[in-house]
Coordinates of C-alpha atoms and ligand atoms in Angstrom, one line a residue:
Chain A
X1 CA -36.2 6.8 23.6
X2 CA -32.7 7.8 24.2
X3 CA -30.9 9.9 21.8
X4 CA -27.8 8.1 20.1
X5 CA -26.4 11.5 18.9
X6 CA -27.0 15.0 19.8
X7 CA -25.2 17.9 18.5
X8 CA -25.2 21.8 19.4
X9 CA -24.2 24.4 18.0
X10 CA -21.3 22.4 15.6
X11 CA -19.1 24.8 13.8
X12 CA -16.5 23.4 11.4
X13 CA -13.7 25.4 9.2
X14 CA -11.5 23.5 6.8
X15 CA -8.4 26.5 6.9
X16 CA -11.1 29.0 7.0
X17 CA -13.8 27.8 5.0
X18 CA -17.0 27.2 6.5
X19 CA -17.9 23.8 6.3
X20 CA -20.2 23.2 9.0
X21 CA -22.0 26.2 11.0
X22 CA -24.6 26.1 14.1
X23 CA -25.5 22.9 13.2
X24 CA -28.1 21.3 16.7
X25 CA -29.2 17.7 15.2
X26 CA -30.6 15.0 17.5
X27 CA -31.0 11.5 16.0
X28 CA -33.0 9.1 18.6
X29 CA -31.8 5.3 19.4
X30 CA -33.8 3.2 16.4
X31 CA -33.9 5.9 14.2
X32 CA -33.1 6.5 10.6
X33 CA -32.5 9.6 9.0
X34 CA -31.0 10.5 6.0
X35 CA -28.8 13.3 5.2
X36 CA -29.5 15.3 2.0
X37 CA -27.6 18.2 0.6
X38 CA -25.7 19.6 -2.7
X39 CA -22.3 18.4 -3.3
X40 CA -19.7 20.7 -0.6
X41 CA -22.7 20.7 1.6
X42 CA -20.8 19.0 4.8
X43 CA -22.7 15.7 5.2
X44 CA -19.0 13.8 4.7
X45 CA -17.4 16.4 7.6
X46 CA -20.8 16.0 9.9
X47 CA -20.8 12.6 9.6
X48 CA -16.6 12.1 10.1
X49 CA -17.6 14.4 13.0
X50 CA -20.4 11.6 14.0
X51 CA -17.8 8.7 13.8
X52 CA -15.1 10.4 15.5
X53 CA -12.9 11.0 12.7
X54 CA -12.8 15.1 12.5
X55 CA -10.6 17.4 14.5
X56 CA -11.0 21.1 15.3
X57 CA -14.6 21.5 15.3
X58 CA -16.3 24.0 17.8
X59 CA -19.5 22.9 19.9
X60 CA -20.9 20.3 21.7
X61 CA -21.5 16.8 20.3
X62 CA -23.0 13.5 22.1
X63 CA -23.0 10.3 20.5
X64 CA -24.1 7.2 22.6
X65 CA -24.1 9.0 26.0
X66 CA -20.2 10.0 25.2
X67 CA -18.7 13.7 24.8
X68 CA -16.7 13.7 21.6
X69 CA -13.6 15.2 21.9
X70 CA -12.4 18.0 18.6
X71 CA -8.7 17.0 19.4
X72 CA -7.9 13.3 20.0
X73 CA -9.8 10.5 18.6
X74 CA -12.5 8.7 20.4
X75 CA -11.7 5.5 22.8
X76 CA -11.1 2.2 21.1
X77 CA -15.0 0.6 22.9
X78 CA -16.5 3.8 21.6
X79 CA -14.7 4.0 18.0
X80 CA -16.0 -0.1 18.1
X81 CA -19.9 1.0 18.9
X82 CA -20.0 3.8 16.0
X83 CA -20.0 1.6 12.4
X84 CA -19.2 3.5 9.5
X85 CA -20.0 2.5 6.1
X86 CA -17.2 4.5 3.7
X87 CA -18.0 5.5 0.2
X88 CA -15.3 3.7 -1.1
X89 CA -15.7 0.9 1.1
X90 CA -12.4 1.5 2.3
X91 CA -11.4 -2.4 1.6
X92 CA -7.9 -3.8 2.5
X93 CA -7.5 -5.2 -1.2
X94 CA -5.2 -7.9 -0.4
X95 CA -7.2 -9.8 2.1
X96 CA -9.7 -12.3 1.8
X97 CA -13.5 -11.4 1.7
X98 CA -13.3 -13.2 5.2
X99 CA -10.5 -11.4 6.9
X100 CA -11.9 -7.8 5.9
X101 CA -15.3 -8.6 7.5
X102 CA -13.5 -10.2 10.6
X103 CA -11.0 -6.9 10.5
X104 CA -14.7 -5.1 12.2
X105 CA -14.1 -7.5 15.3
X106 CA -10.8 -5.9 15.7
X107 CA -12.5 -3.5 18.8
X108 CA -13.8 -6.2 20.4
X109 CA -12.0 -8.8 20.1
X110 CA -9.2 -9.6 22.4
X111 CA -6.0 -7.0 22.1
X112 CA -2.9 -9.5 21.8
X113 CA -4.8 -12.8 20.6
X114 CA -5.3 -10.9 17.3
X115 CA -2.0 -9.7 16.7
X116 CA -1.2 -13.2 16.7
X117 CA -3.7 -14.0 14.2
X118 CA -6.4 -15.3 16.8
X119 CA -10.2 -14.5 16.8
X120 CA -12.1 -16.4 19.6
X121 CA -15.0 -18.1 18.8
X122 CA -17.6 -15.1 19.1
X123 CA -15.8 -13.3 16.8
X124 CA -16.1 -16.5 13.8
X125 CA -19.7 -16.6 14.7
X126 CA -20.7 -13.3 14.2
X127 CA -18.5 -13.0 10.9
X128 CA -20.2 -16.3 9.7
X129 CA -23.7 -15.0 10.9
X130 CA -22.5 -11.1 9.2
X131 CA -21.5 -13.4 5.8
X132 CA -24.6 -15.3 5.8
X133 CA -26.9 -12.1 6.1
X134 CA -25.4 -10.2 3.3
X135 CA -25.4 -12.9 0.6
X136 CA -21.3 -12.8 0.8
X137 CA -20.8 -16.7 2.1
X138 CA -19.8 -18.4 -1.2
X139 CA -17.1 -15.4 -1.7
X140 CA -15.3 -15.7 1.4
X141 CA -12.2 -16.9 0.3
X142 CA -12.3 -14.7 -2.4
X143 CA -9.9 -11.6 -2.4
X144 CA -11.4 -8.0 -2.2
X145 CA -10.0 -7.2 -5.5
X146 CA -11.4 -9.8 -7.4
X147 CA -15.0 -8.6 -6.2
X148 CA -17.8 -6.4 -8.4
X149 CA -18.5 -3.2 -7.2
X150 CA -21.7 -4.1 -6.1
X151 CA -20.4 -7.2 -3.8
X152 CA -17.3 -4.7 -2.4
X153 CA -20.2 -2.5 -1.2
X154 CA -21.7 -5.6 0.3
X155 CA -18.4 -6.3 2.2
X156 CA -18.0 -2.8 3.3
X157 CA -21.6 -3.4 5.2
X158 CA -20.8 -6.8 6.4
X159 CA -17.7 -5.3 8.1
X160 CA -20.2 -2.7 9.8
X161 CA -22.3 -5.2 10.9
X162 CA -19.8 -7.0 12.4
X163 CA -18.3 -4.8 14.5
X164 CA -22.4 -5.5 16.9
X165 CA -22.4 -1.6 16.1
X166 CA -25.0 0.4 18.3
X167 CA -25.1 2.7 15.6
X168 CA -24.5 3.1 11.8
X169 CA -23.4 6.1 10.3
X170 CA -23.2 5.4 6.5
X171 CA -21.3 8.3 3.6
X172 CA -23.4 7.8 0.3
X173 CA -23.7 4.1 0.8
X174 CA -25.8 3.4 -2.5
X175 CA -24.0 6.2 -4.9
X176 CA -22.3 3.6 -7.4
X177 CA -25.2 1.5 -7.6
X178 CA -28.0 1.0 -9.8
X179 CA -31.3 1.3 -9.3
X180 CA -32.4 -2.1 -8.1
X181 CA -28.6 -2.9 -6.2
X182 CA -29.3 0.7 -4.2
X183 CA -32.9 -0.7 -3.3
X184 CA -31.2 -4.1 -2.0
X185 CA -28.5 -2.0 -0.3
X186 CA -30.7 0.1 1.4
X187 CA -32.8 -2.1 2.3
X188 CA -30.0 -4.2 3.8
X189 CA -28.6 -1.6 5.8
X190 CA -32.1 -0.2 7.7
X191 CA -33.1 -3.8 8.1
X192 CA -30.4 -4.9 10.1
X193 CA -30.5 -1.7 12.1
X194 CA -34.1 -2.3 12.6
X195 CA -33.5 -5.8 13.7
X196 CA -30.5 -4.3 16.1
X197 CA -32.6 -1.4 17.2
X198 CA -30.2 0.9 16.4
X199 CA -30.3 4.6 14.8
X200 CA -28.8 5.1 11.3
X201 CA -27.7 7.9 9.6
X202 CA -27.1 8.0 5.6
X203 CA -26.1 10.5 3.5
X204 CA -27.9 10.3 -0.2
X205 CA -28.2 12.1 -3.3
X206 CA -31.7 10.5 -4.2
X207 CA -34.4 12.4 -2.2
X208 CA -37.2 10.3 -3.5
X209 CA -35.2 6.8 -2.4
X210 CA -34.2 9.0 1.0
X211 CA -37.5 9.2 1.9
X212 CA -38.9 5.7 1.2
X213 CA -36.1 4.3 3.6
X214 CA -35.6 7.0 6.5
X215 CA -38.0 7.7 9.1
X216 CA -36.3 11.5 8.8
X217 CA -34.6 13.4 6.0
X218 CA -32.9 16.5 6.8
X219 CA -31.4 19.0 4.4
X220 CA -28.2 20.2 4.9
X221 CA -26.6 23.3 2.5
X222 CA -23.3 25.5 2.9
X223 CA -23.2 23.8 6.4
X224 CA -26.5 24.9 8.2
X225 CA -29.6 22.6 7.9
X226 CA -31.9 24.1 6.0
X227 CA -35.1 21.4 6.5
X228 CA -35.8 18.6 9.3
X229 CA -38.8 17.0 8.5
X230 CA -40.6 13.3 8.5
X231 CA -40.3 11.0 5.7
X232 CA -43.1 11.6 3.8
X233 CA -43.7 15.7 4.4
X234 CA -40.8 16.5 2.8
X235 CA -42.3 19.0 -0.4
X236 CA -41.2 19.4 -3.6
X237 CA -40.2 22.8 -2.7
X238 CA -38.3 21.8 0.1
X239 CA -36.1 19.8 -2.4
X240 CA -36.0 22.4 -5.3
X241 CA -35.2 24.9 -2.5
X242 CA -32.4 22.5 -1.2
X243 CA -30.4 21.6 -4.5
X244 CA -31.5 25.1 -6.8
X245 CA -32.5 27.7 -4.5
X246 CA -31.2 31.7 -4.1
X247 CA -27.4 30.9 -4.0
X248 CA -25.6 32.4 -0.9
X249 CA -22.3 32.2 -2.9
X250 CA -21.6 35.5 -4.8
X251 CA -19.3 34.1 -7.6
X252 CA -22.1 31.2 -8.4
X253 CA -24.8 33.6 -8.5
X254 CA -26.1 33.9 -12.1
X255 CA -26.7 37.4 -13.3
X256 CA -29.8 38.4 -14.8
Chain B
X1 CA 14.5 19.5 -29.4
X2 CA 13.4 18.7 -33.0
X3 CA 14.0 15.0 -34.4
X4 CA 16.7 16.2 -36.7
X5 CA 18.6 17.5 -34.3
X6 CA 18.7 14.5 -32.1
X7 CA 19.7 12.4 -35.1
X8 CA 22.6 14.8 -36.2
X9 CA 23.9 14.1 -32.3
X10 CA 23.4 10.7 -32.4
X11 CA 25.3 9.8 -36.1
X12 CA 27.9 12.5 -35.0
X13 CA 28.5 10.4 -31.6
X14 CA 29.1 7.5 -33.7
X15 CA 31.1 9.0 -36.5
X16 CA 33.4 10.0 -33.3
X17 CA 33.8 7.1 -31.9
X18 CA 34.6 5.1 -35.0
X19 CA 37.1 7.8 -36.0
X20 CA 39.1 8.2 -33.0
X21 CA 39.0 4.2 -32.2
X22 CA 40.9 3.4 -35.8
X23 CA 43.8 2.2 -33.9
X24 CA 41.7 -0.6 -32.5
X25 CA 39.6 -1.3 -35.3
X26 CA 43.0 -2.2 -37.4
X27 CA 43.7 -4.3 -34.5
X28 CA 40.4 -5.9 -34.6
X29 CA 41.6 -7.5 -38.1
X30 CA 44.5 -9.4 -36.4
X31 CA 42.4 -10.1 -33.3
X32 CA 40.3 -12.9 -35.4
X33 CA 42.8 -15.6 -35.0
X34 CA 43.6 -14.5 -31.3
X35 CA 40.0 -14.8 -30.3
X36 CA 39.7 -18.5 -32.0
X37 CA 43.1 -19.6 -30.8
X38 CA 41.6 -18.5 -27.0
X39 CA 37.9 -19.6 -27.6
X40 CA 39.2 -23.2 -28.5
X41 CA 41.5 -23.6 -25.3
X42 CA 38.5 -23.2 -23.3
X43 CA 37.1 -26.7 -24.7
X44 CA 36.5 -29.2 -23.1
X45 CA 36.5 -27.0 -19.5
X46 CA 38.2 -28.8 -16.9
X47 CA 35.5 -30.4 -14.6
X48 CA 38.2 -31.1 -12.5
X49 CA 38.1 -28.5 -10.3
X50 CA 34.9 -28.6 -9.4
X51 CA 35.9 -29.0 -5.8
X52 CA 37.2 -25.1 -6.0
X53 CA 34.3 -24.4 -8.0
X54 CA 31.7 -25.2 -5.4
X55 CA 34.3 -23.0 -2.7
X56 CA 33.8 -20.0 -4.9
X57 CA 29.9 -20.6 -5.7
X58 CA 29.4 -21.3 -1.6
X59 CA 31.5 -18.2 -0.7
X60 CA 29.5 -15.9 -3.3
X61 CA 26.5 -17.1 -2.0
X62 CA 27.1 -16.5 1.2
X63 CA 28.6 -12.5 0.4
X64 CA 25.2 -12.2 -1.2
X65 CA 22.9 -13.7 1.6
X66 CA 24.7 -11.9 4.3
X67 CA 24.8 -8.7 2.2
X68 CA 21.0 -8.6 1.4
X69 CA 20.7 -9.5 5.0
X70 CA 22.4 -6.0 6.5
X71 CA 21.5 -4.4 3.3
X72 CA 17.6 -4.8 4.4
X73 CA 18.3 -4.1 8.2
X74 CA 20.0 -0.7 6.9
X75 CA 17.0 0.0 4.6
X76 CA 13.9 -0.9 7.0
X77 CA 15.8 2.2 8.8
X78 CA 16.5 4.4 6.5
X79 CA 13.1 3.7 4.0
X80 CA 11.5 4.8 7.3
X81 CA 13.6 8.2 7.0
X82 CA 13.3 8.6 3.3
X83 CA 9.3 8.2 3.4
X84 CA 7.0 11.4 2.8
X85 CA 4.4 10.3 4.4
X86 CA 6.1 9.4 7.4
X87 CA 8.3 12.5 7.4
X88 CA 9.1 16.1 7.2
X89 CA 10.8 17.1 3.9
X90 CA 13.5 18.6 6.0
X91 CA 14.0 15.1 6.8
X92 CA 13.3 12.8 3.2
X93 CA 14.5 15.1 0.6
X94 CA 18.9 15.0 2.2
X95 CA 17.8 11.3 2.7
X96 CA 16.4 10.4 -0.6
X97 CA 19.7 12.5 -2.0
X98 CA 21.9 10.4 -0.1
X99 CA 20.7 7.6 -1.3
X100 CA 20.8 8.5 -4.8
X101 CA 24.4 9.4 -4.8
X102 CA 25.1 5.8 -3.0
X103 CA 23.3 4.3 -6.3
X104 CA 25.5 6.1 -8.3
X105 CA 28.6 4.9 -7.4
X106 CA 29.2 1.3 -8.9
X107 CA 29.0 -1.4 -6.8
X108 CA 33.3 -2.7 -8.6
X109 CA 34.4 0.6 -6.8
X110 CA 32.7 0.5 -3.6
X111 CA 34.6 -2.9 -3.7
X112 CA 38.1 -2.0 -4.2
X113 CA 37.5 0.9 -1.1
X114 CA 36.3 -1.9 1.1
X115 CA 39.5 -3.9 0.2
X116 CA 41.9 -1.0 0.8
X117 CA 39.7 -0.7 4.2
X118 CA 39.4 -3.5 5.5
X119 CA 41.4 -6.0 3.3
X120 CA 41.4 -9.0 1.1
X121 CA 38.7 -11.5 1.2
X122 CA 35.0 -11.8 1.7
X123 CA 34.6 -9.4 4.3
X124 CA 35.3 -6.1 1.9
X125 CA 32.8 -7.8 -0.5
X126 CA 29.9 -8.3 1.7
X127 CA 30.1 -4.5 2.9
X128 CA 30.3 -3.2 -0.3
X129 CA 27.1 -5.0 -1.6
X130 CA 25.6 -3.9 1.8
X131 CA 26.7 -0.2 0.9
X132 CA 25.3 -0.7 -2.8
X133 CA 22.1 -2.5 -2.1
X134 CA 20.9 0.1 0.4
X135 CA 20.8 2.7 -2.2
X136 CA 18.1 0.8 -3.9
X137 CA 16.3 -1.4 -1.4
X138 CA 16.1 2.0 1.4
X139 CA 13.8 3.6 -1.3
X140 CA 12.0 0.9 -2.5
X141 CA 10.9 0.5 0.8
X142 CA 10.1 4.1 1.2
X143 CA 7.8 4.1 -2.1
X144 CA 5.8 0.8 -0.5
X145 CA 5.6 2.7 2.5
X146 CA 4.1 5.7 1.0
X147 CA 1.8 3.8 -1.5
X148 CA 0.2 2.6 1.5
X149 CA -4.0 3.5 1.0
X150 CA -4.7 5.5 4.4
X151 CA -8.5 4.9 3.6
X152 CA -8.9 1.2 4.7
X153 CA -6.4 2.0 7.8
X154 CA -8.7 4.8 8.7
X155 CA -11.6 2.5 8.7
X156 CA -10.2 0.0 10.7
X157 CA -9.2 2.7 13.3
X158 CA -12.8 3.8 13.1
X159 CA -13.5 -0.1 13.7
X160 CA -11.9 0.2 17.2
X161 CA -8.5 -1.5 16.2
X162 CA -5.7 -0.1 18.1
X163 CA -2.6 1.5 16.5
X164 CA -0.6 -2.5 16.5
X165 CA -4.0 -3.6 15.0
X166 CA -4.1 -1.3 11.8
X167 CA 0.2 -1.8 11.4
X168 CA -1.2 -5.5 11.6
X169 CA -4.2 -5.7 9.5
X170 CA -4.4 -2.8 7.4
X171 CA -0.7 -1.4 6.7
X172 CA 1.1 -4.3 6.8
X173 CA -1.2 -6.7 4.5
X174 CA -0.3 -3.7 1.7
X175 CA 3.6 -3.6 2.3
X176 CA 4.4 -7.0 2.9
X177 CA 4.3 -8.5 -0.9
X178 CA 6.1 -5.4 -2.2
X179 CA 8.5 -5.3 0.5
X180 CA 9.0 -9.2 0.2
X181 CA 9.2 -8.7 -4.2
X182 CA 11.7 -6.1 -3.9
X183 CA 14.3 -7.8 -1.5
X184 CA 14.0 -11.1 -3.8
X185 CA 14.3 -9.2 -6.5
X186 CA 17.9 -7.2 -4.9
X187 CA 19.1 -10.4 -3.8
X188 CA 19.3 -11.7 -7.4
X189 CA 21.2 -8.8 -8.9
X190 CA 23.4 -9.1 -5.4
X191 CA 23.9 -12.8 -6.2
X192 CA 24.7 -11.3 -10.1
X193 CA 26.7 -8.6 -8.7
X194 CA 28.6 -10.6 -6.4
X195 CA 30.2 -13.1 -8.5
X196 CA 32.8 -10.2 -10.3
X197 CA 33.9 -8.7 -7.0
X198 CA 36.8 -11.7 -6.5
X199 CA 38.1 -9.9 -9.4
X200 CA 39.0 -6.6 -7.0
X201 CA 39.7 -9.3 -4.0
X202 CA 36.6 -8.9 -2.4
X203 CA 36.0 -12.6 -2.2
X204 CA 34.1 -15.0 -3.8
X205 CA 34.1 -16.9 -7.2
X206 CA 35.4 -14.1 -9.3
X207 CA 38.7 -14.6 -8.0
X208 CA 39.3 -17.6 -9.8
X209 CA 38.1 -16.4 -13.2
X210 CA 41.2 -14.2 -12.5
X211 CA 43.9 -16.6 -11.4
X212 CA 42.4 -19.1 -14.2
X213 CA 42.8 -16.3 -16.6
X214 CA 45.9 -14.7 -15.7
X215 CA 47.6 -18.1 -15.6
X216 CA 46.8 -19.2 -19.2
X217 CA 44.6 -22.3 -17.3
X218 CA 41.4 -21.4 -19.8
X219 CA 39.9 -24.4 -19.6
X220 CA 39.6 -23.9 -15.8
X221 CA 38.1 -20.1 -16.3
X222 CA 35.7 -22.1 -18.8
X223 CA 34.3 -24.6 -15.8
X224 CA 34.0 -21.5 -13.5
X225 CA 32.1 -19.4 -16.0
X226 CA 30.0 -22.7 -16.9
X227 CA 29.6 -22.3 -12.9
X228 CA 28.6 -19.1 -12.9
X229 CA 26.0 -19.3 -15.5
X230 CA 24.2 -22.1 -14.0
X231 CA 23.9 -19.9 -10.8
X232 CA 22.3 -17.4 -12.4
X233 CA 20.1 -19.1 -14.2
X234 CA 18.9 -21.4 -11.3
X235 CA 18.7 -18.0 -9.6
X236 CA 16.8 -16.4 -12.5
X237 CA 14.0 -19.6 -12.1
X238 CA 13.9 -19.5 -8.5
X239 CA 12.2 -15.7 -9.1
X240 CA 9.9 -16.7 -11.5
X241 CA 8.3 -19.4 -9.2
X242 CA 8.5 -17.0 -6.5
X243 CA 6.7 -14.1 -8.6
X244 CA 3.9 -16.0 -8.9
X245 CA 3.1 -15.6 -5.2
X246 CA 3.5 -11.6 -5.2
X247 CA 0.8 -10.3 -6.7
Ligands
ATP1 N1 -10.0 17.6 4.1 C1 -10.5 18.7 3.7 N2 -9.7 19.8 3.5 C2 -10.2 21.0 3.1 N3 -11.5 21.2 2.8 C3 -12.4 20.1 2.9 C4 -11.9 18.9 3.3 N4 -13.0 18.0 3.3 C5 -14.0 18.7 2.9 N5 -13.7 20.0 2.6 C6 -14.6 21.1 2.2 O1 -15.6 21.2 3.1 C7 -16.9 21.4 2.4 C8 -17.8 20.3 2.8 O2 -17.3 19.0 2.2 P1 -18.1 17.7 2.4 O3 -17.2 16.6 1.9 O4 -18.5 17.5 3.8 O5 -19.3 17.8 1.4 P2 -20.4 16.7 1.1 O6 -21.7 17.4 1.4 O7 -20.1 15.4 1.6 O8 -20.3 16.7 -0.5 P3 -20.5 15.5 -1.5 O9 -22.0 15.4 -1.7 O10 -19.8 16.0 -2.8 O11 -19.8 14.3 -1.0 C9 -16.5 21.4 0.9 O12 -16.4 22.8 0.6 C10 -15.2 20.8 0.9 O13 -14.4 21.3 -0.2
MG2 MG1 -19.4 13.5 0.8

């Protein structure tokens, strides 16, 4: 197996404070790991850093066999092959169900046809196929803000999905859901990946739900991973030590 | 300030009006049979004029149309200027002053300039709604530009979509009913506006409210304001049916 991303030594500083800090990661092609950590952690910045999206950072990051640069965005074929699934879905509100999920083909469809309005034939498959696999067919026409939460999310992931992604990165994809929509959710997402062969990374605030869907969890805190394990040997004490452990942060630190 | 004190300033404003206006309020005794006398020359209004009636409605009509038109040209340009997101402060804050002191001159003034500028006739009028218009329209345009959600244009750059791609699908889908609200919504009041400017020469069906009235002719100033109400009433249904489409 080929890694899809692999990071050294990543340093990140938001106007001085540390966000991200020697952080070496490498996530293998058909792989799913999910990232774990206390809110201010730095799974949003590492995973913006992932997709592409985060400037200024120190190091030396690979993702699908192509240096990311810290100062200028990634190339349109590469920005197409990284999917990213936002926590707020990130919806244009005033389109149709349809047109959001087709907006994914926008890196590969053809330049100039769609500024006209013009998707080629590929591109109405795959959104139909996309629709079809995520339940959203009957709300096509339907406008994103006239959907539930739950079916927003579901668009968010069809637009992934249709973008033929060779790898998912996904920022708390299952936080506004309940119990049995975040199972569904999940499931949805590591499915399609498996069926693509592609890696995925997630960020999550549920540990035990983490586990049952990643092949990897690893626990990121004050910007340094703190755990990489296999799903499955990740201890309790692992996770206590993760969320409530000795707090580096002087002004947090309870005195006794 | 406390409730009572606002009160106190707003029954002494009144007391002072009333008091220093009691010149025309024993005027206003003698001014009942004046008013009737006038009000009943005005029936029946003489339709017969409709042929000047429809000039003055057509040239109105046109000031407006052609002063929305330059008036949203000047504001795509300078709603670009006035925008924070879009701009330093250095560059919005003398902008979004400018436009505010523009707003704040009335549109019957920036008139009578245009005519002492350029002259008589529908030329001066269609500037000065131009002029007047662009006050508002330039920053409505800048606050749709600014209440434009970065997130989904983000995504669609992370997507792949090239910089024309997110102006096309993910910035312009969010301007394009506000934008398209707020110029409909400034061509009515220009269309209102428009029709007194005739009154200061600057064209259009106000000037005949003026001759009509000047010459004693009231049924004739009758038929034109019969005219004028129409016109803003068919205006006034036109952008409800329109409404309906910009949500
Ligand atoms: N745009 C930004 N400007 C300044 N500081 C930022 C910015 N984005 C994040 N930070 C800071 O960087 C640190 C890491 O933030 P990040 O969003 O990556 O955390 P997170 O692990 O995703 O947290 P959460 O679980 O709450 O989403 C935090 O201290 C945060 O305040
Ligand atoms: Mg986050």
């Amino acid at each position: 197996m080929t890694p899809a991303i692999s990071l050294s030594g990543i340093g990140h500083a938001f106007d001085g404070a540390v966000a991200l800090a020697a952080v070496d990661l490498t996530v293998m092609r058909g792989e799913c790991m999910a990232l774990l950590g206390p809110s201010g952690a730095g799974k949003s910045t590492l995973l913006a850093l992932m997709d592409g999206r985060l400037r200024g950072w120190s190091g030396a990051a690979e993702v699908l066999n192509a240096a990311l640069s810290a100062h200028q965005p990634p190339r349109r074929q590469m920005r197409a092959d990284t999917g990213f699934i936002f926590q707020d879905f990130a919806l244009v509100e005033r389109q149709s169900v349809y047109q959001n999920v087709m907006n994914g083909r926008l890196g590969r469809t053809s330049h100039w046809g769609s500024l006209w309005g013009r998707f080629n034939d590929r591109d109405h498959a795959v959104v139909g196929a996309v629709l079809r696999d995520t339940g959203l067919a009957d709300l096509a026409e339907r406008r994103a803000d006239q959907l539930s939460g739950g079916q927003r999310q579901r668009v968010a992931i069809a637009r992934c999905l249709a973008q033929e992604p060779k790898l998912i990165l996904a920022d708390e994809p299952v936080s506004n859901l309940d119990p049995a929509h975040a199972e569904k959710v999940l499931e949805l997402i590591t499915g399609a990946a498996r069926k693509r062969g592609i890696g995925v990374v997630f960020t999550s605030h549920q540990p035990e739900l983490s586990q049952r869907f990643a092949d990897r969890v690893v626990g990121l805190r004050d910007g340094r991973i703190l755990f990489d394990h296999p799903a499955g040997l990740v201890s309790e004490s692992d996770i206590a030590g993760l969320y409530h452990g000795a707090i580096p942060d002087p002004q947090l630190r309870v005195v006794s | 300030m406390s409730r009572s004190v606002v009160w106190l300033l707003l029954v002494g404003a009144v007391v002072w009006a009333l008091l220093t206006a009691d010149v025309e309020m024993a005027k206003l005794g003698k001014a009942g049979p004046r008013l009737w006398d006038f009000l009943t020359r005005m029936v029946p209004p003489d339709l017969t004029i409709w042929r000047e009636m429809l000039r003055g409605l057509a040239e109105t009509l046109r000031i407006a149309i052609l002063g929305t038109l330059f008036a949203v040209i000047l504001s795509a340009g300078f709603g670009i200027l006035a925008s924070e997101t879009l701009m330093r402060p250095a560059v919005w804050r003398p902008v979004r002053a400018l436009l505010a002191m523009v707003r704040a001159i009335p549109l019957i003034l920036v008139a009578m300039l245009m005519v002492g500028a350029v002259g008589l006739g529908p030329l001066p009028g269609i500037l000065a709604i131009t002029f007047h218009a662009t006050g508002m329209l330039a920053k409505f345009y800048a606050e749709a530009i600014d209440n434009v959600a970065t997130g989904p244009v983000a995504a669609l750059e992370s997507a792949g979509a090239s910089k024309l791609q997110q102006l096309r699908y993910g910035i312009w889908p969010q301007m394009a009913p506000v934008i398209l609200r707020d110029t409909v919504f400034r061509f009515e009041l220009n269309l209102r506006e428009s029709l007194v400017l005739g009154i200061v020469g600057a064209g259009g069906i106000g000037l005949y409210i003026q001759t009509y009235v000047r010459s004693f002719q009231y049924e004739k100033a009758a038929s034109v304001t019969l005219a004028i109400v129409a016109l803003v009433l068919l205006s006034e249904l036109v952008n409800t049916l329109l409404k309906k489409r910009f949500s």
